[in-house]
mmCIF file of C-alpha atoms and ligand atoms in Angstrom:
data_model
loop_
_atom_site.group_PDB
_atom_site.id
_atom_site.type_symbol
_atom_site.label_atom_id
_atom_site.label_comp_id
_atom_site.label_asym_id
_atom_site.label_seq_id
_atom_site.Cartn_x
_atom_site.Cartn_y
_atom_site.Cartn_z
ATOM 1 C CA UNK O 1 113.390 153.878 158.945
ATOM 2 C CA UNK O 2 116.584 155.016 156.889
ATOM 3 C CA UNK O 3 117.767 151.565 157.283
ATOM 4 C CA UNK O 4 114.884 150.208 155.760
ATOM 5 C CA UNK O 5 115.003 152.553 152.719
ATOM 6 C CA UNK O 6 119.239 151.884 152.736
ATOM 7 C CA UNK O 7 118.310 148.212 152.974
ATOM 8 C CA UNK O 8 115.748 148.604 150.227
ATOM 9 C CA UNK O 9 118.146 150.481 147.920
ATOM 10 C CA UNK O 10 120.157 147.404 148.567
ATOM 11 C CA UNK O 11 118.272 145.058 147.621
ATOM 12 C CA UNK O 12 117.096 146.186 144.187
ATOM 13 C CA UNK O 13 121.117 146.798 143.284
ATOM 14 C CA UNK O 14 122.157 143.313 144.054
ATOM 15 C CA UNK O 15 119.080 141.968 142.481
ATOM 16 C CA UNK O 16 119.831 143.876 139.368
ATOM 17 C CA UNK O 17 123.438 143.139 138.946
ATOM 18 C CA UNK O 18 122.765 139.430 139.781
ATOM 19 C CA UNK O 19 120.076 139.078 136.716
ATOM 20 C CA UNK O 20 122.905 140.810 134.568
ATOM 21 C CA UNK O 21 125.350 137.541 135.578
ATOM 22 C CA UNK O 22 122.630 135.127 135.191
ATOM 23 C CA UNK O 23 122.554 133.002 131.874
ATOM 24 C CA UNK O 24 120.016 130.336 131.881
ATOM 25 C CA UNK O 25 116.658 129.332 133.315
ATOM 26 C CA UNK O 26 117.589 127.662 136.557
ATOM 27 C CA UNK O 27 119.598 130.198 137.397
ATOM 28 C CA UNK O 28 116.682 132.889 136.688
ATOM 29 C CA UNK O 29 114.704 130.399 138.272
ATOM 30 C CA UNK O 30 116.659 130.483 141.765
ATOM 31 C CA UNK O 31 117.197 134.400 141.492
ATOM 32 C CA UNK O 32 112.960 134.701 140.890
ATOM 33 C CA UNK O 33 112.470 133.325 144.213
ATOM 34 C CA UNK O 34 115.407 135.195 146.348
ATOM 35 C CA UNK O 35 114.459 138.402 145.236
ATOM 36 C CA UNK O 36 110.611 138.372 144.710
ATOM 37 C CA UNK O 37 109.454 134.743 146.487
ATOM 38 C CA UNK O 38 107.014 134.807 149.761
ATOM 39 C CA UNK O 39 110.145 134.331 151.727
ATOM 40 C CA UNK O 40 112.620 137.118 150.299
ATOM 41 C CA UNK O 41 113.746 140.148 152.032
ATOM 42 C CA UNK O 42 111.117 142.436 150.110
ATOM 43 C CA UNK O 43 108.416 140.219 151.134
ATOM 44 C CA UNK O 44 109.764 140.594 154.357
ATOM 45 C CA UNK O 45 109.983 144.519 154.165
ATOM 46 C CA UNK O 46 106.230 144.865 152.630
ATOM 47 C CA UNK O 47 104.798 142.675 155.099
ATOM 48 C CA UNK O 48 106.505 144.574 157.600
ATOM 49 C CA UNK O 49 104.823 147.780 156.823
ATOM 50 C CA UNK O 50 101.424 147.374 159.282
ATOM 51 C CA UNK O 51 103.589 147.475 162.136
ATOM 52 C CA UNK O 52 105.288 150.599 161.385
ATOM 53 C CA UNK O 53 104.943 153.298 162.974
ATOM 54 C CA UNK O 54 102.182 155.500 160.958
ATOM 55 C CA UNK O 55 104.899 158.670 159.891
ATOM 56 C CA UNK O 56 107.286 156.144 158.200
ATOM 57 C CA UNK O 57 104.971 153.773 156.239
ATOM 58 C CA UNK O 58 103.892 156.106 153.131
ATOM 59 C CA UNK O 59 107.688 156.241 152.568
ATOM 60 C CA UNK O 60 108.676 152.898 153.068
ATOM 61 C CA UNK O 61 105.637 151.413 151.243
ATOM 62 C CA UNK O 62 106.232 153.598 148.184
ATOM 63 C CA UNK O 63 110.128 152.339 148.061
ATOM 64 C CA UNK O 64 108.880 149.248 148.488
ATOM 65 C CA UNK O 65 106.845 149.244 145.962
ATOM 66 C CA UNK O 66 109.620 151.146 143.362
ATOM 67 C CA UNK O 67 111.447 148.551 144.595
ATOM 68 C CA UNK O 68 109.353 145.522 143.494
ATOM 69 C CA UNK O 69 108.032 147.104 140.179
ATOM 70 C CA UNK O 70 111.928 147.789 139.401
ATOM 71 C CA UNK O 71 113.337 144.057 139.952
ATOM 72 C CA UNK O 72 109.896 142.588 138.404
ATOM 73 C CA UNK O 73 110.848 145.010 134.737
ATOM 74 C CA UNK O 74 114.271 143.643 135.177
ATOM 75 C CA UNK O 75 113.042 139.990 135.418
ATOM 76 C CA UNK O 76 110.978 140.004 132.539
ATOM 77 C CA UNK O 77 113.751 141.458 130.142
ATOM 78 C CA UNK O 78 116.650 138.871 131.322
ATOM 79 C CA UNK O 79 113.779 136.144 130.714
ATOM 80 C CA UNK O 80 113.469 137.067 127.079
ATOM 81 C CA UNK O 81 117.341 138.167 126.784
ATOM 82 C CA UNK O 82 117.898 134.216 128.020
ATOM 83 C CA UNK O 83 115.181 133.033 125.909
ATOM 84 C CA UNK O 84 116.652 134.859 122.977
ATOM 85 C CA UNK O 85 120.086 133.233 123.712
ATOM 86 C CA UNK O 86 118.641 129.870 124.120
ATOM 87 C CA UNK O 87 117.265 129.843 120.509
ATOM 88 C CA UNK O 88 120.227 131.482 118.730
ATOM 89 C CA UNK O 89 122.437 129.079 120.450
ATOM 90 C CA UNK O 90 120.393 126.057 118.899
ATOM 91 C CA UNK O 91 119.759 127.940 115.903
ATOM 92 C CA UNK O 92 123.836 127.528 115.238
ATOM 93 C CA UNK O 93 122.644 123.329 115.518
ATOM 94 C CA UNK O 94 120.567 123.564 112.692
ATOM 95 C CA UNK O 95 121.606 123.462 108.982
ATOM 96 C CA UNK O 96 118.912 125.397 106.957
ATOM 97 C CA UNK O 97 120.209 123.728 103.715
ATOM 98 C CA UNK O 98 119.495 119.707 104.591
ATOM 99 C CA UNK O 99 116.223 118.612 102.601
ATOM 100 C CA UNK O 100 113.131 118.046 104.634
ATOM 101 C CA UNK O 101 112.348 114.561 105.762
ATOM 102 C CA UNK O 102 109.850 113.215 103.973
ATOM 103 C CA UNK O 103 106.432 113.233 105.857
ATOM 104 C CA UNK O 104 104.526 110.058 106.112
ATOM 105 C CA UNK O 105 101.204 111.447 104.840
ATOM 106 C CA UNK O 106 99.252 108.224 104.645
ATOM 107 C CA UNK O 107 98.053 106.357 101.499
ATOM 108 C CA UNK O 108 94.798 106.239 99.334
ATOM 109 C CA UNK O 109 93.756 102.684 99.510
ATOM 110 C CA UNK O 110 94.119 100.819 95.371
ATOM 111 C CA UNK O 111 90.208 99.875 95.622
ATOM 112 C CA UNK O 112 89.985 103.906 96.145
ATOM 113 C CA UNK O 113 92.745 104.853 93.578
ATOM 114 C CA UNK O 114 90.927 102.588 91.256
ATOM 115 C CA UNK O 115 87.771 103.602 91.461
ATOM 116 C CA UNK O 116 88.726 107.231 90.846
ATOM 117 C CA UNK O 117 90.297 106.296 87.613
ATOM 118 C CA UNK O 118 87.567 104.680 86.409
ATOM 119 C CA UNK O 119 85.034 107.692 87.253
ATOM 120 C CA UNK O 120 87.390 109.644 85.173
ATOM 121 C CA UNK O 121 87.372 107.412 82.953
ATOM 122 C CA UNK O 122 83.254 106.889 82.623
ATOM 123 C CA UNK O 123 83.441 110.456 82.850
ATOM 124 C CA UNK O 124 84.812 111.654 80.117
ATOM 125 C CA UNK O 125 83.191 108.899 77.659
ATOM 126 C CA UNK O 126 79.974 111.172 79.048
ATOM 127 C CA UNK O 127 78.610 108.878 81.308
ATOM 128 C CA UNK O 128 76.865 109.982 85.400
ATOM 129 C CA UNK O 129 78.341 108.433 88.438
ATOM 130 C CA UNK O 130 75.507 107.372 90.636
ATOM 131 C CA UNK O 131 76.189 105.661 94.308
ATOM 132 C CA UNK O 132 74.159 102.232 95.593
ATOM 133 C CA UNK O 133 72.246 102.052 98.793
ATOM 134 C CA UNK O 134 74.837 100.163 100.772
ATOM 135 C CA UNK O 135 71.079 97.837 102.424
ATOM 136 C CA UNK O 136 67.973 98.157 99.784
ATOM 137 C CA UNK O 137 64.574 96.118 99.249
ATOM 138 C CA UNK O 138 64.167 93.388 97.412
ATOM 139 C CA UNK O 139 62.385 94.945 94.477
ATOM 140 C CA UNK O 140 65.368 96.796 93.723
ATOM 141 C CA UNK O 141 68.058 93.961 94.508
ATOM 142 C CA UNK O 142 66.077 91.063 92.551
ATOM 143 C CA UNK O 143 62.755 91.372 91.297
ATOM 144 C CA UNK O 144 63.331 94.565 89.394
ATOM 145 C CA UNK O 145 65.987 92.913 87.728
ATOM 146 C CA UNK O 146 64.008 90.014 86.351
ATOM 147 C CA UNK O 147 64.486 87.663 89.499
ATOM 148 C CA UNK O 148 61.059 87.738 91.261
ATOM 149 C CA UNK O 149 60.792 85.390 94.512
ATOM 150 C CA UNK O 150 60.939 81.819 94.409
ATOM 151 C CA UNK O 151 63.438 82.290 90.652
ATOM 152 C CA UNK O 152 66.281 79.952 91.201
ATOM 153 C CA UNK O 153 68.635 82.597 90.054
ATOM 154 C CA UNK O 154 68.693 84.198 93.826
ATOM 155 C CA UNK O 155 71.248 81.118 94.381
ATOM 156 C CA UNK O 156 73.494 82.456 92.618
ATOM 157 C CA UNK O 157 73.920 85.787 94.953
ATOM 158 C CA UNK O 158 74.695 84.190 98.576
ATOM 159 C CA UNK O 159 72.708 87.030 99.850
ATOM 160 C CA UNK O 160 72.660 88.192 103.779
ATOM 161 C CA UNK O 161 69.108 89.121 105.007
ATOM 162 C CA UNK O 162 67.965 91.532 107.065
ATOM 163 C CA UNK O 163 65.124 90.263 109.586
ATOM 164 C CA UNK O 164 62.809 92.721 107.843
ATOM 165 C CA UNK O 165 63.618 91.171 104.696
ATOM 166 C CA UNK O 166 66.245 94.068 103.365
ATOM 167 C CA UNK O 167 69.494 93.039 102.641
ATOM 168 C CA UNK O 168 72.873 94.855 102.017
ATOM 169 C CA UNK O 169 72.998 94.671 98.338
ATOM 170 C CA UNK O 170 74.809 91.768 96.747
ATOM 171 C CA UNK O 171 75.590 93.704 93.236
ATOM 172 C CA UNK O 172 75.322 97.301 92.576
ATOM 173 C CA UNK O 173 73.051 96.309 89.514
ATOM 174 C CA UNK O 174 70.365 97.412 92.185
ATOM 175 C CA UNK O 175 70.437 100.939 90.828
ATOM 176 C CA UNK O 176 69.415 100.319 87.870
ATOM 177 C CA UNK O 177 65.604 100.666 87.857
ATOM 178 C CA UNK O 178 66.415 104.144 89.766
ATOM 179 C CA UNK O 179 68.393 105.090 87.382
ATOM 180 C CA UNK O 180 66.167 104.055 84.354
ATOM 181 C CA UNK O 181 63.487 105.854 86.355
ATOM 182 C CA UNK O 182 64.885 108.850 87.065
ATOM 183 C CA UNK O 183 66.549 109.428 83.715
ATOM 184 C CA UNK O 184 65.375 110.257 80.120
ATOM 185 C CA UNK O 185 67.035 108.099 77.326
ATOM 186 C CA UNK O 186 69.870 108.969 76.265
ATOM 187 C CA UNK O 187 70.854 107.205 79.526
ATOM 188 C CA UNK O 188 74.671 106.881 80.231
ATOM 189 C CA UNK O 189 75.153 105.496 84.289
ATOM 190 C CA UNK O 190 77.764 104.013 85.794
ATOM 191 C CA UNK O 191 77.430 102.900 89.849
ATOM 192 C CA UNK O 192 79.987 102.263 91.805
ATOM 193 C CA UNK O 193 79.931 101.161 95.740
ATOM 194 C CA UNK O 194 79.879 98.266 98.163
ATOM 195 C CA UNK O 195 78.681 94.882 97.666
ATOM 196 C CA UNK O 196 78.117 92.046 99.898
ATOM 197 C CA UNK O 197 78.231 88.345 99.481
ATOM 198 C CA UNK O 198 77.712 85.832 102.338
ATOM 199 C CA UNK O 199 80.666 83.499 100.764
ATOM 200 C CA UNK O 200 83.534 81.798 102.491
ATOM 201 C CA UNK O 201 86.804 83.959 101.906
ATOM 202 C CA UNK O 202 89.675 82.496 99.965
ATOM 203 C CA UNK O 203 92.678 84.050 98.090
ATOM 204 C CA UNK O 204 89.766 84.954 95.116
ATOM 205 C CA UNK O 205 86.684 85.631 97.484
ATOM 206 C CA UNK O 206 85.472 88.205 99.616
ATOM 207 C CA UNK O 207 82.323 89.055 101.664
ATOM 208 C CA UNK O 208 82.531 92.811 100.680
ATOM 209 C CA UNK O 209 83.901 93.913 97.543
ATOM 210 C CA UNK O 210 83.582 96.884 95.331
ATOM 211 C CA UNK O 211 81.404 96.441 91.763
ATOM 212 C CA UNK O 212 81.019 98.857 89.035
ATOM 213 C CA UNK O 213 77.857 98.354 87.021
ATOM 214 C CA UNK O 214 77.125 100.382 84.082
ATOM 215 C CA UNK O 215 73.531 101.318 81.303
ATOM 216 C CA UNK O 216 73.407 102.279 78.327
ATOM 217 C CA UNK O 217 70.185 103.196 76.597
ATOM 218 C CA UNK O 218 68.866 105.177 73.592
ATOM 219 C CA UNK O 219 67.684 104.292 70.532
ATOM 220 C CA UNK O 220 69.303 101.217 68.442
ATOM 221 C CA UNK O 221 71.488 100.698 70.842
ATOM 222 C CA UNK O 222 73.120 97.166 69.800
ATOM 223 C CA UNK O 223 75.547 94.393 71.435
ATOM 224 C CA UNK O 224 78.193 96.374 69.229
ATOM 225 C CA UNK O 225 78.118 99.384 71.378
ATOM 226 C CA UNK O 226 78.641 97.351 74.286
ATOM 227 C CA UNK O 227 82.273 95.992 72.965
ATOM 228 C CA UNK O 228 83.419 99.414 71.673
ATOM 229 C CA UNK O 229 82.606 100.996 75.123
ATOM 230 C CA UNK O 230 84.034 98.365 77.381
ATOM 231 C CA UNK O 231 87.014 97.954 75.281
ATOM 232 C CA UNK O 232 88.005 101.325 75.121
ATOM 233 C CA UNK O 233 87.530 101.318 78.635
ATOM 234 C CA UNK O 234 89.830 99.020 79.442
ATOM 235 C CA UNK O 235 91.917 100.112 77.413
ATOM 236 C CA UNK O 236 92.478 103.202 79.178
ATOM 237 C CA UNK O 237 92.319 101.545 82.600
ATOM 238 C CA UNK O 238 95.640 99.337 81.725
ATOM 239 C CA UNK O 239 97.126 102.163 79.755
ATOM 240 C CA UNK O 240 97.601 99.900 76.472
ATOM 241 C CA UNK O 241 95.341 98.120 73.609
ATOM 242 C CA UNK O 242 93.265 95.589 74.998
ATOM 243 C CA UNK O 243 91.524 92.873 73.251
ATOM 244 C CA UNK O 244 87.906 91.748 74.180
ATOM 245 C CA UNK O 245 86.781 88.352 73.935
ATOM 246 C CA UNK O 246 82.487 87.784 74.130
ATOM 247 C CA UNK O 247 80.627 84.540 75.169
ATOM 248 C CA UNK O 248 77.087 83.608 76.370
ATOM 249 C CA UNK O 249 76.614 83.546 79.689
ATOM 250 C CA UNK O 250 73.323 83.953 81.944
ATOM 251 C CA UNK O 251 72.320 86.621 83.821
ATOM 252 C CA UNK O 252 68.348 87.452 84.356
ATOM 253 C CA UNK O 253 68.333 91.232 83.622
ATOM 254 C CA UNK O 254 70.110 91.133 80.385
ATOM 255 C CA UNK O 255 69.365 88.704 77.089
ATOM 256 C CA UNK O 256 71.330 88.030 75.440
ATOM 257 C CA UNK O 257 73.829 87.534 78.512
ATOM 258 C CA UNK O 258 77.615 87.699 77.939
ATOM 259 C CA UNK O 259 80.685 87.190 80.025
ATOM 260 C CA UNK O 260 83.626 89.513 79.076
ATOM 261 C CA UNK O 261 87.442 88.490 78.554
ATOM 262 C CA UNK O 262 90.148 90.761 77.822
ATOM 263 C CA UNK O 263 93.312 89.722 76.553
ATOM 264 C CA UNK O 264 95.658 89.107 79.458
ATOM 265 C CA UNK O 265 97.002 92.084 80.288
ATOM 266 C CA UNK O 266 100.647 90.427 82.457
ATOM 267 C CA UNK O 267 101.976 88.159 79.429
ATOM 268 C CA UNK O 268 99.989 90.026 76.276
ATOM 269 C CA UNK O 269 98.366 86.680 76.316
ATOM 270 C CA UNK O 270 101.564 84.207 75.650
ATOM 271 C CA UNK O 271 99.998 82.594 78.158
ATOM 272 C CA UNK O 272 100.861 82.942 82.499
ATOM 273 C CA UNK O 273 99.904 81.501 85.921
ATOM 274 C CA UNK O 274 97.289 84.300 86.158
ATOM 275 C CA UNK O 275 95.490 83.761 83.002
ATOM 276 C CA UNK O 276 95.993 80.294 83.508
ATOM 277 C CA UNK O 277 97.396 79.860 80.428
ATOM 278 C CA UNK O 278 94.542 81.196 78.353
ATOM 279 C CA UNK O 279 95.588 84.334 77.091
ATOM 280 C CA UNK O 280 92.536 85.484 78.469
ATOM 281 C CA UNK O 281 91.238 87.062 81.862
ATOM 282 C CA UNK O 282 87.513 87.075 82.959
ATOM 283 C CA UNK O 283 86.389 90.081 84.274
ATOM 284 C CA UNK O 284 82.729 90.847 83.599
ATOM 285 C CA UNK O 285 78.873 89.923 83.052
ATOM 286 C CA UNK O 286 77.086 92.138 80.556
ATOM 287 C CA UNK O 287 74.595 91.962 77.837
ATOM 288 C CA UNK O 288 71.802 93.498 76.212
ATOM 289 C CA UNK O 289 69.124 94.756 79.129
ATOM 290 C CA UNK O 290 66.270 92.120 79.330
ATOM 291 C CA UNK O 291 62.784 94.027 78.482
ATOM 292 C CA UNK O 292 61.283 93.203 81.710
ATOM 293 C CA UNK O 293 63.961 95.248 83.104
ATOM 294 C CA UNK O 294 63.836 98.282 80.323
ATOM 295 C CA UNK O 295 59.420 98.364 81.280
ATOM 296 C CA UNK O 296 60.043 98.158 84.823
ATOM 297 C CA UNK O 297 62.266 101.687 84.384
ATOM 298 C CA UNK O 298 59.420 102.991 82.572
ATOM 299 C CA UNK O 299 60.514 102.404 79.314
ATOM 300 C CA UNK O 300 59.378 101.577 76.279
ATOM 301 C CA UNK O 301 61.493 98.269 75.229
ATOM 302 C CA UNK O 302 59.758 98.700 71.507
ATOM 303 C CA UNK O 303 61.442 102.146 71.013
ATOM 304 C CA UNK O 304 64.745 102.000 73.552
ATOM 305 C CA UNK O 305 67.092 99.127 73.704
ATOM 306 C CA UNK O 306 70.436 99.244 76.043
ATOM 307 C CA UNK O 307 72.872 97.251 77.772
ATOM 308 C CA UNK O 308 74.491 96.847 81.030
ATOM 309 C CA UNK O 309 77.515 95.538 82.745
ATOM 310 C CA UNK O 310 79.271 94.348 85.918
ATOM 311 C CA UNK O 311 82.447 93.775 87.284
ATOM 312 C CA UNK O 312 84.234 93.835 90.469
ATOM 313 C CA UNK O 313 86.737 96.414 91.126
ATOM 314 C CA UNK O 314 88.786 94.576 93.472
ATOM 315 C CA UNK O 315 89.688 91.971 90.855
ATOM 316 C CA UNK O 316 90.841 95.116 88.514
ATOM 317 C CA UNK O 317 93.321 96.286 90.960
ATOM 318 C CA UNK O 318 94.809 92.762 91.644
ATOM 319 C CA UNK O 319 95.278 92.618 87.718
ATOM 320 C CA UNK O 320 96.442 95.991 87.148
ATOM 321 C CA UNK O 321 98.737 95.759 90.841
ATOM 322 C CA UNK O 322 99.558 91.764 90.338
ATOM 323 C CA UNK O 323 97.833 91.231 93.734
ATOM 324 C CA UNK O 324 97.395 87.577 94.399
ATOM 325 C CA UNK O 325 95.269 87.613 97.392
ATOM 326 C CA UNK O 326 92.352 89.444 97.513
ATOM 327 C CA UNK O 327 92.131 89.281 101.206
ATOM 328 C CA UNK O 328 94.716 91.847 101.538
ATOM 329 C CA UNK O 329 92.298 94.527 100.773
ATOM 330 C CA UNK O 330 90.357 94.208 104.034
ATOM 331 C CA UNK O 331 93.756 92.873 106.328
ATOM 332 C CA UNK O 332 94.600 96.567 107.365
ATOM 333 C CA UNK O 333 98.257 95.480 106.951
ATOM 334 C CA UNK O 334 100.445 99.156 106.480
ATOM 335 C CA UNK O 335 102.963 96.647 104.770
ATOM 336 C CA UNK O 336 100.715 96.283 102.005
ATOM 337 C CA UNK O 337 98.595 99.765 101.812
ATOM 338 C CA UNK O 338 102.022 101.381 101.869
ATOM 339 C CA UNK O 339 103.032 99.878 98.621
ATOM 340 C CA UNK O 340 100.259 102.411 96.325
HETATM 341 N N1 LIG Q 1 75.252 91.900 88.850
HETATM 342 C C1 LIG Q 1 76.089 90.867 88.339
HETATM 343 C C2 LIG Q 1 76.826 90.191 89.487
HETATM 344 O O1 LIG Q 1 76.911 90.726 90.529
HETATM 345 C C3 LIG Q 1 77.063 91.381 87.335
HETATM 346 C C4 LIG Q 1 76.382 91.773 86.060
HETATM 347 C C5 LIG Q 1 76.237 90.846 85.074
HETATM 348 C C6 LIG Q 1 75.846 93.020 85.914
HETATM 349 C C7 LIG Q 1 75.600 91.164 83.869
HETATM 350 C C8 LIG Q 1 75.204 93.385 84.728
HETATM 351 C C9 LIG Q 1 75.108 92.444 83.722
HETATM 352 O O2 LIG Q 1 74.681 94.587 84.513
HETATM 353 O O3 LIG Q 1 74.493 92.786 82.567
HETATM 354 O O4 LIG Q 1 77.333 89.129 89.343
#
């Protein structure tokens, strides 16, 4: 039995002056499994206990057991102690004064950017933000608006059709009777979301784009209004004066029916490829809202008049960003998203 215990009080000596040489993990590592691993001499000793005879094992199991405890305490520490030297040694690698790299964070789509400038916009000439149905009826897509079934007028939305006969809205003028409805006069709307046309894509075409439409309506409300409002609205969207230019055009829910220029915003109309050489760049239907339209909100076209207006945001951005294709908003190309 005293060799056991002499062998014992070996073993934990060696094992703690070989942890005080060791320096990094592998070496722990190795060291782990000579002095505490199923096939070390302690493991040896321990297991060796049942066959003892019964006078010696309380004092070799209780060595034993000093013995393991001991080496185990002295195995965590060098772990940390090597740990600790491991991180100050790559610590002296790294130079606390370089900038950070920049971190690739991702971009806010232009159609996104844009449409937050012009809430802000809208928003502080006092006017709501409502959001479309992205599929409605068609009450609120057509006949509301002064284009019952059978009007030739549908043609001129290429419209996608539900079987049910809904159909993902083709211009977000679709909130307006909800929005004449829910609302007292003074009403001040604009509605921004998804639209969908069932058109062959080119560099000026898309199936889905983004429209804003915007009402007006109180009392003597007049086509006047509906320049000052627009223009200083542009105005702040391309961060400079803007003229408007006003002609007829037809649209069912408003009379009279305009189409909106403003002066080109690239070459302060001396004329360029993108405003063809006009001076001028289309950008939007509007006009005084039809009475059909004003009775069908529930209101009284004798006492209220109003107008409205729509343009595509898409078309904004390519003007304000020079874009020349608007295909690019829909590629999912990084090359081009990571240029806003
Ligand atoms: N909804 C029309 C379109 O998608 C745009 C529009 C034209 C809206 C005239 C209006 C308006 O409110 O008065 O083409």
């Amino acid at each position: 039995m005293s060799n056991l215990l002499k062998e014992l009080e070996r073993i934990e000596k060696s094992g703690l002056a070989d942890l005080k040489k060791v320096n990094d993990l592998k070496g722990f590592e190795k060291l782990r499994i000579e002095y505490l691993g199923r096939k070390s001499k302690l493991t040896e000793i321990l297991r060796s206990i049942q066959s003892l005879p019964q006078k010696d094992r309380p004092a070799v199991g209780k060595r034993s057991n000093e013995v393991r405890t001991s080496l185990e305490t002295g195995f965590t520490k060098t772990q940390s102690r090597i740990e600790q030297e491991f991180s100050l040694e790559r610590a002296k690698d790294i130079d606390v004064t370089v900038p950070a790299a920049r971190q690739h964070l991702g971009h806010i789509h232009p159609n996104t950017q844009m449409i937050w400038r012009i809430e802000d916009v809208f928003q502080l000439m006092g006017f709501e933000v409502f959001e479309p149905y992205d599929v409605d009826d068609d009450y609120h897509n057509f006949t509301s608006l002064n284009i019952p079934e059978g009007h030739p007028a549908r043609d001129i939305w290429d419209t996608f059709w539900t079987e049910e006969g809904f159909m993902p809205i083709t211009h977000t003028s679709s909130m307006q009777n909800r929005v004449l409805r829910k609302r007292k006069p003074p009403i001040r709307a604009v509605v921004i979301g998804h639209t969908f046309r069932n058109e062959r894509t080119d560099p000026r075409h898309e199936h889905t784009l983004f429209q804003c439409e915007g009402i007006y309506v109180d009392k003597g409300i007049t086509l006047s209004d509906m320049i000052g409002t627009l223009k200083t609205f542009f105005s702040k969207i391309f961060e400079k004066d803007v003229n408007v230019k006003v002609d007829p055009d037809y649209f069912p829910f408003v009379e009279p029916g305009n189409g909106m220029a403003l002066s080109c915003t690239l070459c302060d109309q001396k004329g360029c490829r993108v405003c063809k050489y006009t001076g001028w760049l289309e950008i939007l239907g509007c006009g005084m809202i039809h009475p059909y339209v004003l009775k069908e909100g529930g209101i009284d076209p004798d006492v209220y008049s109003g107008f409205a207006w729509g343009f595509g945001v898409d078309r904004l951005v390519m003007l304000r960003e020079r874009i020349e294709d608007i295909r690019h908003f829909h590629s999912g190309d990084l090359r081009f998203i990571r240029q806003f």
